[in-house]
Short mmCIF file of C-alpha atoms in Angstrom, two decimals:
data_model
loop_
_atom_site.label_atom_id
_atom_site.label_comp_id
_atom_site.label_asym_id
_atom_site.label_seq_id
_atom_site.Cartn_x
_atom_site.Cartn_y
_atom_site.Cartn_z
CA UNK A 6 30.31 -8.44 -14.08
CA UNK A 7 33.77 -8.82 -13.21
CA UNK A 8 34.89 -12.09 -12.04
CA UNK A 9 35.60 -11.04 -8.37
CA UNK A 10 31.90 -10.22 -8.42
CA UNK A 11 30.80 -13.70 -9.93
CA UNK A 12 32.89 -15.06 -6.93
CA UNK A 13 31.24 -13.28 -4.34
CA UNK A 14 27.53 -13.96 -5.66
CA UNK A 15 28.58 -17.34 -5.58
CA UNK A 16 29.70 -17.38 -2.13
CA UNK A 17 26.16 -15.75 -1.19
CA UNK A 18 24.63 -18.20 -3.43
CA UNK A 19 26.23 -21.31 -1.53
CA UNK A 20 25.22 -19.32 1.42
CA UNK A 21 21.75 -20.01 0.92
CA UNK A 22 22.09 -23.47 -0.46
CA UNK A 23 23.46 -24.30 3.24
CA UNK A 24 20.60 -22.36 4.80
CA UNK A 25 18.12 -24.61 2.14
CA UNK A 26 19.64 -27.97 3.43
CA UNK A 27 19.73 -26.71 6.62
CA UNK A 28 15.90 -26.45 6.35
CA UNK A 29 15.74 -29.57 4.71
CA UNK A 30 17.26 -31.41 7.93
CA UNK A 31 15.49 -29.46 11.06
CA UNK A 32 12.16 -28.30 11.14
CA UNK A 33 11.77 -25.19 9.16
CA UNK A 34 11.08 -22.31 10.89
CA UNK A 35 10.22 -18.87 9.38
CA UNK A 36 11.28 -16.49 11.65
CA UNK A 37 15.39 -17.75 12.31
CA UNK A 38 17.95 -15.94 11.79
CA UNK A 39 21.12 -16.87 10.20
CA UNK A 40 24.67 -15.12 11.19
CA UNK A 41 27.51 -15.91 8.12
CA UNK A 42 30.32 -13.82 7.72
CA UNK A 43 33.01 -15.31 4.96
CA UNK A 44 36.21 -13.66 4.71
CA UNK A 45 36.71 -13.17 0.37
CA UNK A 46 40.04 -12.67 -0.79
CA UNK A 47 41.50 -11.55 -4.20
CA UNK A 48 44.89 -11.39 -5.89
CA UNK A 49 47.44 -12.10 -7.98
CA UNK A 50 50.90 -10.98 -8.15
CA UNK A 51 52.30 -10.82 -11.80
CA UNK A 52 55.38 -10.16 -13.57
CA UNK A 53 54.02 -7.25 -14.88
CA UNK A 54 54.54 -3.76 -15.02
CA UNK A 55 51.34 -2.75 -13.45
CA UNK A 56 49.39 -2.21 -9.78
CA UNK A 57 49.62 -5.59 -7.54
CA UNK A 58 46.43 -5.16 -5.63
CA UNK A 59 44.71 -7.68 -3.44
CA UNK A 60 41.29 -6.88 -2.25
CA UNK A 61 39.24 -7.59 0.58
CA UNK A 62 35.91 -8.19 1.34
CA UNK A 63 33.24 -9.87 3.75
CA UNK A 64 30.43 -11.43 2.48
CA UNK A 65 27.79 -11.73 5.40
CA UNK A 66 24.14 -11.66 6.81
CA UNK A 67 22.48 -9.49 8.89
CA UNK A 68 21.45 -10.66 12.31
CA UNK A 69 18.23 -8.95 11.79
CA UNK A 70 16.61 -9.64 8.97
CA UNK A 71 19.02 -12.29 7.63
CA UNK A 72 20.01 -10.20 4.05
CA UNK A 73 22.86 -10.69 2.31
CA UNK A 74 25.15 -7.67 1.62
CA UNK A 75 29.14 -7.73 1.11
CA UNK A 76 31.45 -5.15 2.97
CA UNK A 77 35.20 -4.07 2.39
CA UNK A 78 37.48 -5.09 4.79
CA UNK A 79 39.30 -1.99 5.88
CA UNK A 80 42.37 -1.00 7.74
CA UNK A 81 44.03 -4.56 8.07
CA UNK A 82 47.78 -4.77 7.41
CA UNK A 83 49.00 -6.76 4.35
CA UNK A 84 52.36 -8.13 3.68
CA UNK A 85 54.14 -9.95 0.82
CA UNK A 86 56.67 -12.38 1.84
CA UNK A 87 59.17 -13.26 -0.50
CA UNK A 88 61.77 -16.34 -0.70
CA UNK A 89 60.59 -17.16 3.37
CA UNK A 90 63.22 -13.78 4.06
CA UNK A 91 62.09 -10.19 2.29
CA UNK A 92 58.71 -8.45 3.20
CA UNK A 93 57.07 -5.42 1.39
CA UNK A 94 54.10 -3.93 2.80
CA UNK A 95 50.90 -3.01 0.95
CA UNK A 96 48.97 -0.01 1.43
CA UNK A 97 45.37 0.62 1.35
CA UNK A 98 44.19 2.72 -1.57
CA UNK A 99 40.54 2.20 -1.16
CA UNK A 100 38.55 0.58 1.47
CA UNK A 101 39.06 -2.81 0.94
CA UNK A 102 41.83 -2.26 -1.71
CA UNK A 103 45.31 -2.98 -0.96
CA UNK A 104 48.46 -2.64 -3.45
CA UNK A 105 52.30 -3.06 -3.28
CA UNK A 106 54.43 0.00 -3.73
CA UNK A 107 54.90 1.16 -7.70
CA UNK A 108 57.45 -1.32 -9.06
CA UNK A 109 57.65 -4.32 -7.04
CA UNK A 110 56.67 -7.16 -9.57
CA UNK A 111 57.23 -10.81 -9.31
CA UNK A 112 59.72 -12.99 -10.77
CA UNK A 113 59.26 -16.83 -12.28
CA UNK A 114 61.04 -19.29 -9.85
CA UNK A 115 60.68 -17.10 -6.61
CA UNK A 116 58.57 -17.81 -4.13
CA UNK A 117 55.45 -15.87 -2.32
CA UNK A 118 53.07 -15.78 0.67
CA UNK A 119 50.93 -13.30 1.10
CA UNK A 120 50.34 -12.28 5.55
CA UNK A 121 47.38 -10.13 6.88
CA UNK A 122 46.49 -9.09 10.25
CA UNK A 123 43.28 -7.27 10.68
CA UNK A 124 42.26 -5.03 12.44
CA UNK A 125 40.79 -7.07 15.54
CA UNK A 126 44.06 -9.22 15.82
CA UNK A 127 43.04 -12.08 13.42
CA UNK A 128 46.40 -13.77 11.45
CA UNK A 129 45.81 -15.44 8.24
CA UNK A 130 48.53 -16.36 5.90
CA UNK A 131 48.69 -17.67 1.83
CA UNK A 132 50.21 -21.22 0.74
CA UNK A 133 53.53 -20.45 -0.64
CA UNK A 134 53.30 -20.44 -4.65
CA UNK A 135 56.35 -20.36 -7.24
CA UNK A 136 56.00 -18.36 -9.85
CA UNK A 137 55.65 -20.28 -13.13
CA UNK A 138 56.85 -18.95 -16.44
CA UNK A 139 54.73 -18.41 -19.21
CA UNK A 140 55.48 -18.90 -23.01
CA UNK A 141 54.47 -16.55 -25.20
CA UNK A 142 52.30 -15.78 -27.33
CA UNK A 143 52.94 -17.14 -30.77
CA UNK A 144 50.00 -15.20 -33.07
CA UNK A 145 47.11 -13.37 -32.26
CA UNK A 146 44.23 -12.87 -34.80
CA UNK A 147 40.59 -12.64 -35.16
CA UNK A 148 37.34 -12.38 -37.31
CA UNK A 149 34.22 -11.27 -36.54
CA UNK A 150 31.02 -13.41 -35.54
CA UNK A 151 27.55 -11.63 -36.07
CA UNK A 152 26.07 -14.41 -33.33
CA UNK A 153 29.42 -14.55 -31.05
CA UNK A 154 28.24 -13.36 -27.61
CA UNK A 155 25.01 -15.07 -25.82
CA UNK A 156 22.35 -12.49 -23.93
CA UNK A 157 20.12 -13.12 -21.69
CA UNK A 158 17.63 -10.42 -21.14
CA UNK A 159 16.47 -10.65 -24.23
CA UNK A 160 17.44 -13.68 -25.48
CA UNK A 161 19.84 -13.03 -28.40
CA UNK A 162 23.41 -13.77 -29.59
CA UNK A 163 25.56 -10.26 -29.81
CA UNK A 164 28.12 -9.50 -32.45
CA UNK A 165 31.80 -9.61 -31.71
CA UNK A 166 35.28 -9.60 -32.61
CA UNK A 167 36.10 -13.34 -31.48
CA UNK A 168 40.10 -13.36 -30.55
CA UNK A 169 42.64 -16.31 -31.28
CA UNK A 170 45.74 -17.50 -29.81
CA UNK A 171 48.92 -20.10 -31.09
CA UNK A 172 51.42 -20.72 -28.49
CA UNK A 173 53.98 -23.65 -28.32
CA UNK A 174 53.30 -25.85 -24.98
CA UNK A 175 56.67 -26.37 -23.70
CA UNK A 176 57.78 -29.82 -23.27
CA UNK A 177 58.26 -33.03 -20.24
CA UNK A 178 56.38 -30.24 -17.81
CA UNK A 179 53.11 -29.60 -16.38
CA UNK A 180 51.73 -26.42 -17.63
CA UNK A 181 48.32 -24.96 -16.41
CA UNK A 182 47.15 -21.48 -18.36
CA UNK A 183 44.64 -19.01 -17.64
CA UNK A 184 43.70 -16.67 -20.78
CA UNK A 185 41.61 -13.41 -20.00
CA UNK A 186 41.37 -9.95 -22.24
CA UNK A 187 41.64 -6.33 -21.48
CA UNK A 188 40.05 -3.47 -24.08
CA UNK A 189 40.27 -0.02 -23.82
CA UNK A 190 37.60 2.20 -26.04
CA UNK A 191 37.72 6.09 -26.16
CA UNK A 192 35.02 7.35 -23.83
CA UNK A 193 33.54 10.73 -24.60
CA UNK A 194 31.46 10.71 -21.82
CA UNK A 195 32.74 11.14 -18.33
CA UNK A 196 29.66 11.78 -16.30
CA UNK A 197 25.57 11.52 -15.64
CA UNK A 198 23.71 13.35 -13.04
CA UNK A 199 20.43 12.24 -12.21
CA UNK A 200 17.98 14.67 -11.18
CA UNK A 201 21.08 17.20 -10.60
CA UNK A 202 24.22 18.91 -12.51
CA UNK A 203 27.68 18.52 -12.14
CA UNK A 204 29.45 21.19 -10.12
CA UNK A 205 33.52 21.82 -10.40
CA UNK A 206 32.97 24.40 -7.51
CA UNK A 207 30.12 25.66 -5.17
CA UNK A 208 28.87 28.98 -4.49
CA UNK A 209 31.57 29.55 -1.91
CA UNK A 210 34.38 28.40 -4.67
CA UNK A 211 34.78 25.30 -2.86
CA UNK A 212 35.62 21.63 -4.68
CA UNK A 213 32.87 20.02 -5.65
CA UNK A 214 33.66 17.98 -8.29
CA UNK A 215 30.27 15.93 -8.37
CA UNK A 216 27.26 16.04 -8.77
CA UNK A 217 24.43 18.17 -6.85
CA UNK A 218 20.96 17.01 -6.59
CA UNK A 219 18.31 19.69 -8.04
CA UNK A 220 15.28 18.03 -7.99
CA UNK A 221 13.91 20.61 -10.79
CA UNK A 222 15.69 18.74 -13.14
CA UNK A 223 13.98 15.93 -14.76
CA UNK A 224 15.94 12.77 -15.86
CA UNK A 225 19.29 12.69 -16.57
CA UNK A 226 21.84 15.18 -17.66
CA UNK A 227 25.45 14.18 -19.03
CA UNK A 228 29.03 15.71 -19.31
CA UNK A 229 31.36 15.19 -21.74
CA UNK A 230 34.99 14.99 -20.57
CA UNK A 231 37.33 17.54 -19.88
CA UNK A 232 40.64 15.54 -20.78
CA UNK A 233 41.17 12.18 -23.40
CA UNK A 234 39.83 9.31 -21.33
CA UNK A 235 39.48 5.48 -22.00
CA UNK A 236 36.67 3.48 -20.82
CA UNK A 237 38.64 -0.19 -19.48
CA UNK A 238 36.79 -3.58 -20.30
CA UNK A 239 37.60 -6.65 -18.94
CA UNK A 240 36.86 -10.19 -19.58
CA UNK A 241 34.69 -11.95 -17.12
CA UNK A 242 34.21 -15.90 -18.54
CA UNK A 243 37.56 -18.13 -17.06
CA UNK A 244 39.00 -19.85 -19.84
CA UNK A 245 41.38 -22.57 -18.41
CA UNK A 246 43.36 -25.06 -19.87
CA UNK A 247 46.15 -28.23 -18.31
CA UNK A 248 48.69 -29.65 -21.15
CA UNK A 249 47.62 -32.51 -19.98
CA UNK A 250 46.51 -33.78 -23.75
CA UNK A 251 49.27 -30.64 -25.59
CA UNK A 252 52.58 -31.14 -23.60
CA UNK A 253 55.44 -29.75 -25.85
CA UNK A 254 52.59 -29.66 -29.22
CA UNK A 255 51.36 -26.16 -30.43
CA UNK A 256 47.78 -24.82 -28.99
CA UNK A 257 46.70 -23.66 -32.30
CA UNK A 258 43.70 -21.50 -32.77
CA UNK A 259 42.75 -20.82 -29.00
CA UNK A 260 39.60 -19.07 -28.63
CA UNK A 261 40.38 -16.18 -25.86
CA UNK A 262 38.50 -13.77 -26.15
CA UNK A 263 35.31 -12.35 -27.51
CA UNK A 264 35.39 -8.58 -27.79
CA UNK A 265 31.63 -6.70 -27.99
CA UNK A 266 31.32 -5.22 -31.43
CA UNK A 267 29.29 -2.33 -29.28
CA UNK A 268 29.99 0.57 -31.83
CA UNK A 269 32.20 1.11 -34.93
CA UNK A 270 35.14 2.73 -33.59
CA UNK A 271 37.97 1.06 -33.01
CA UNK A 272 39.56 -0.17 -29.62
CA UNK A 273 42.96 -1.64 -28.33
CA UNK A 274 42.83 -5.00 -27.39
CA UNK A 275 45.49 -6.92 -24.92
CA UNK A 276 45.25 -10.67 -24.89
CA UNK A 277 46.54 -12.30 -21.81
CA UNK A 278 48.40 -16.01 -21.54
CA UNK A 279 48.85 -16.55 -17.53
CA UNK A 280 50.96 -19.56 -16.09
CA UNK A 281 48.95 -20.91 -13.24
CA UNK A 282 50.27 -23.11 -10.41
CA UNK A 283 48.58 -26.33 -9.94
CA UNK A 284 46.93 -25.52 -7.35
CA UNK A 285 45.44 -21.90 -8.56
CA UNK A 286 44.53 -24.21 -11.97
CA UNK A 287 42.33 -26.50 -8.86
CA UNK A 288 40.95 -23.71 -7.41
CA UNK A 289 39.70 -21.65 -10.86
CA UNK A 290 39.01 -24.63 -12.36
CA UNK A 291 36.29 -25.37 -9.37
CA UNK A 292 35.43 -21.86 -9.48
CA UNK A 293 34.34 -22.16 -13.12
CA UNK A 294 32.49 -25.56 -12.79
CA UNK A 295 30.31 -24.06 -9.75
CA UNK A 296 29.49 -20.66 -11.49
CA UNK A 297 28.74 -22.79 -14.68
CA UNK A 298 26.57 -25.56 -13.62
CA UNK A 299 24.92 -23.02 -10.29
CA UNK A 300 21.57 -25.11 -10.72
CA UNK A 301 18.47 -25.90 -7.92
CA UNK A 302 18.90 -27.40 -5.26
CA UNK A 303 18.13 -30.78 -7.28
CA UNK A 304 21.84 -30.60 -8.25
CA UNK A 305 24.77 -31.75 -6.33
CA UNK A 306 25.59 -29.02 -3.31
CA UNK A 307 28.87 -27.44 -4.41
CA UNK A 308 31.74 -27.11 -2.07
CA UNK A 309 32.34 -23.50 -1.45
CA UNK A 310 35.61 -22.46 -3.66
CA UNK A 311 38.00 -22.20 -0.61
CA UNK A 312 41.24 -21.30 -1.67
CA UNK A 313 44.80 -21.18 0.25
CA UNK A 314 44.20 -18.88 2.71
CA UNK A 315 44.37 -20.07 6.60
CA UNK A 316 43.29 -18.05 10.12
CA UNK A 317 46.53 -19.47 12.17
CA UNK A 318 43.97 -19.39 15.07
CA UNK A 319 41.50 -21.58 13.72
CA UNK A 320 42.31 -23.90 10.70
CA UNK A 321 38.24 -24.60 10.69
CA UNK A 322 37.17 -21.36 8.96
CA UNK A 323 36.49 -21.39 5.32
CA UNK A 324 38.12 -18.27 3.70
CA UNK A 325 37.24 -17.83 0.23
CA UNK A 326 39.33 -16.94 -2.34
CA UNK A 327 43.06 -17.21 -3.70
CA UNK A 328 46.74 -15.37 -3.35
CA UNK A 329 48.76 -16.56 -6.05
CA UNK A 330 51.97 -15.57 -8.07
CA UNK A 331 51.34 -15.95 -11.69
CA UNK A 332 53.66 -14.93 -15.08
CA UNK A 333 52.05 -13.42 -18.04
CA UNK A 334 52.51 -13.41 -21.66
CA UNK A 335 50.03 -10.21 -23.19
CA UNK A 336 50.07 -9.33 -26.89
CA UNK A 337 48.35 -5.92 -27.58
CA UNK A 338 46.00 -5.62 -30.75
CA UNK A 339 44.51 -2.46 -32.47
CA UNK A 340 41.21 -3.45 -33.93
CA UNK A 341 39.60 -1.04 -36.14
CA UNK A 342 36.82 -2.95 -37.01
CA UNK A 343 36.69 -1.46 -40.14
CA UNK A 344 36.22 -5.20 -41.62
CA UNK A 345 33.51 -5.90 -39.36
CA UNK A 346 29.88 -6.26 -41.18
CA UNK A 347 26.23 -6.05 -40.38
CA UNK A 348 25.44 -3.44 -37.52
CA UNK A 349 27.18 -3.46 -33.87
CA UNK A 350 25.56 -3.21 -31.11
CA UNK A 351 24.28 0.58 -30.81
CA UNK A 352 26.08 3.75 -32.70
CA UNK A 353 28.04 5.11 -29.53
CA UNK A 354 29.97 3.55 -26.83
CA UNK A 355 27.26 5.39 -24.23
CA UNK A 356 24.28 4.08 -26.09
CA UNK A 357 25.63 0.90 -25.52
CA UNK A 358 26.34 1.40 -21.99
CA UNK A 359 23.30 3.24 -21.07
CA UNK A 360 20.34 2.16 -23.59
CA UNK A 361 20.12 5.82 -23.90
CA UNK A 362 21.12 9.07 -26.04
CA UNK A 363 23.09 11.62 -24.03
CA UNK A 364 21.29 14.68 -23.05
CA UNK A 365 24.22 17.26 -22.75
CA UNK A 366 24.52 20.33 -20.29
CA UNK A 367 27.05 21.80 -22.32
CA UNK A 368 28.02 24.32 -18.91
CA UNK A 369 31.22 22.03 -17.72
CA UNK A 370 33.00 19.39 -18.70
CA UNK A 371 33.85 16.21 -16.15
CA UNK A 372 37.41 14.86 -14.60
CA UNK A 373 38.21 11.30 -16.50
CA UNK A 374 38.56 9.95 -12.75
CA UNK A 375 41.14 6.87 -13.06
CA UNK A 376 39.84 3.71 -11.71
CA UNK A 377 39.49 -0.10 -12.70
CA UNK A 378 37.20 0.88 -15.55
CA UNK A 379 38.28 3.75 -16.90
CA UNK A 380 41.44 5.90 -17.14
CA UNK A 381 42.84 9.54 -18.26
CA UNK A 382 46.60 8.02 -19.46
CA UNK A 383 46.79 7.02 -23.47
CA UNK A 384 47.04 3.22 -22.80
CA UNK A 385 50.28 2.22 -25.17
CA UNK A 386 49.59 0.85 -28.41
CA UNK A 387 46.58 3.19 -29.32
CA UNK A 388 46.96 4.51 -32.56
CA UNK A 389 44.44 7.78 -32.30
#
């Protein structure tokens, strides 16, 4: 679960805790219906030589029957305002998706604000942030814990390779840091069809590219891919920390990350070291206490995690979320696991995934389609 997910369960969850107390104040009644619609927004622009993509979303009821359900917020127009004077547009990539032309990073000491106009007319607009600067990364190392990872269904602690940072706090400033992990693992598989087969073309020699539903079929059948491709993970746990107790004193032996020992082969690891504002440290830092401590609704009511985006229209809507301008510090680590002992976690990367053995056609093969979690492009630093 990715942590843009986690946020928007949350905001569904605090959804119905205001329904509940709701309830708990007027006379409950059975049959009402409940219209919320919460803008969610998500982004970060970084330093970084990568895609700068904000997304949007709207996490809502129905009128009907009163279900929750989350929809992409399409064809608004997104700008990025830099230093109160330049603006460079964002285009929409996906519904919902938006990202800044190939190149356009930012820069520590410069100043952003993110501007969106949807589609009915609606102006919101980000805080201004200044991009901190982030040390780096003094050492990166690990060792491997047979009980490192906590499951719930079952119960059980997983085996992993946990990850461990030294950096030097610099001195007389405030300093708020984010850390978070990126892993890419060679992926064999690129495709399951389920109660079908995958089809490059039909019988007309038209693109397919998919799969096509033949109800003959029983179960599932799988494709191997057709290029190199690299399934992506991600961290999903927010790991936060102020100097508040470390100003200008090493952070020695940071845990960062915990990477799933989920099959013998080795994997590239990047460990990340982001430079928060104060106020992004606020907002993540409430973020992580609510999706922590999410009890009944015996426990305090959290405050849903609104971040710094305003409707110029109406300063009384709660949009959820955060635009901020963050620098990064990533150190990229081959782990080959080959010191890692007692068994991982199944003997493929698709067992693992799946809970299953693949059950090839063997007739095609399947695109590596790029994407969050996966990609065609030898990420740098792997060593195969």
């Amino acid at each position: 679960m990715t942590l843009m997910t986690k946020l928007i369960r949350l905001v569904l969850w605090l959804l119905v805790i205001a329904v509940s107390l709701a309830a708990c104040i007027d006379p409950y009644e059975p049959d009402a219906n409940y219209n919320l619609d919460v803008l969610v927004i998500d982004g970060f622009l970084t330093d970084l030589d990568e895609p700068q993509i904000v997304t949007l979303n709207r996490s809502r009821t129905e009128k009907l029957t009163g279900r929750f359900g989350v929809l992409p917020v399409s064809r608004a127009a997104l700008t990025l305002l830099i230093d109160g004077q330049q603006t460079v547009a964002f285009s929409e990539t996906a519904p919902g998706t938006y990202q800044l032309p190939t190149g356009i990073r930012g820069q520590a000491g410069r100043r952003y604000q993110l501007q969106l106009l949807l589609s009915d007319g609606t102006r919101y607009v980000s805080t201004e942030e200044v991009m901190p600067t982030a040390p780096a990364i003094s050492r990166v190392y690990q060792r491997f814990n047979s009980a490192s990872i906590v499951a719930t269904n079952p119960a059980r602690l997983l085996p992993a390779n946990d990850f461990f940072i030294d950096t030097n706090d610099p001195a007389k400033q405030p300093n708020f840091y984010r850390w978070d992990w990126k892993a890419w693992e060679k992926q064999p598989w690129c495709r399951s069809c389920y109660q079908g087969r995958y089809q490059i073309f039909d019988d007309q020699q038209r693109l397919v590219e998919g799969c096509v539903t033949n109800f003959t079929i029983q179960g599932y059948l799988d494709y191997s891919c057709r290029t190199p491709c690299w399934e992506i993970l991600q961290s999903t746990q927010l790991n936060l920390l102020a100097d508040i107790y470390t100003d200008g004193r090493t952070i020695g032996g940071r845990l960062v990350g915990q990477i799933p020992y989920l099959h013998a082969g080795p994997c590239l690891v990047e460990i990340r070291q982001v430079a928060l504002t104060k106020e992004a440290f606020m907002y993540f830092r409430q973020l992580e206490v609510q999706t922590q401590n999410a009890g009944g609704l015996a426990d305090v009511p959290p405050n849903a995690p609104i971040g710094n985006v305003r409707n110029l229209a109406n300063e009384r809507e709660a949009v959820v979320g955060y635009f901020g301008a963050t620098s990064v510090a990533r150190v990229r680590y081959w782990l080959n696991r080959s010191a890692n002992t007692g068994p991982p976690i199944a003997n493929t990367l698709f067992e693992a995934q799946t809970g299953r053995i693949p059950q090839e056609d063997g007739r095609v093969a399947a695109l590596c389609v790029p994407g969050p979690t996966r990609t065609p492009i030898k990420p740098e630093g792997w060593q195969e």
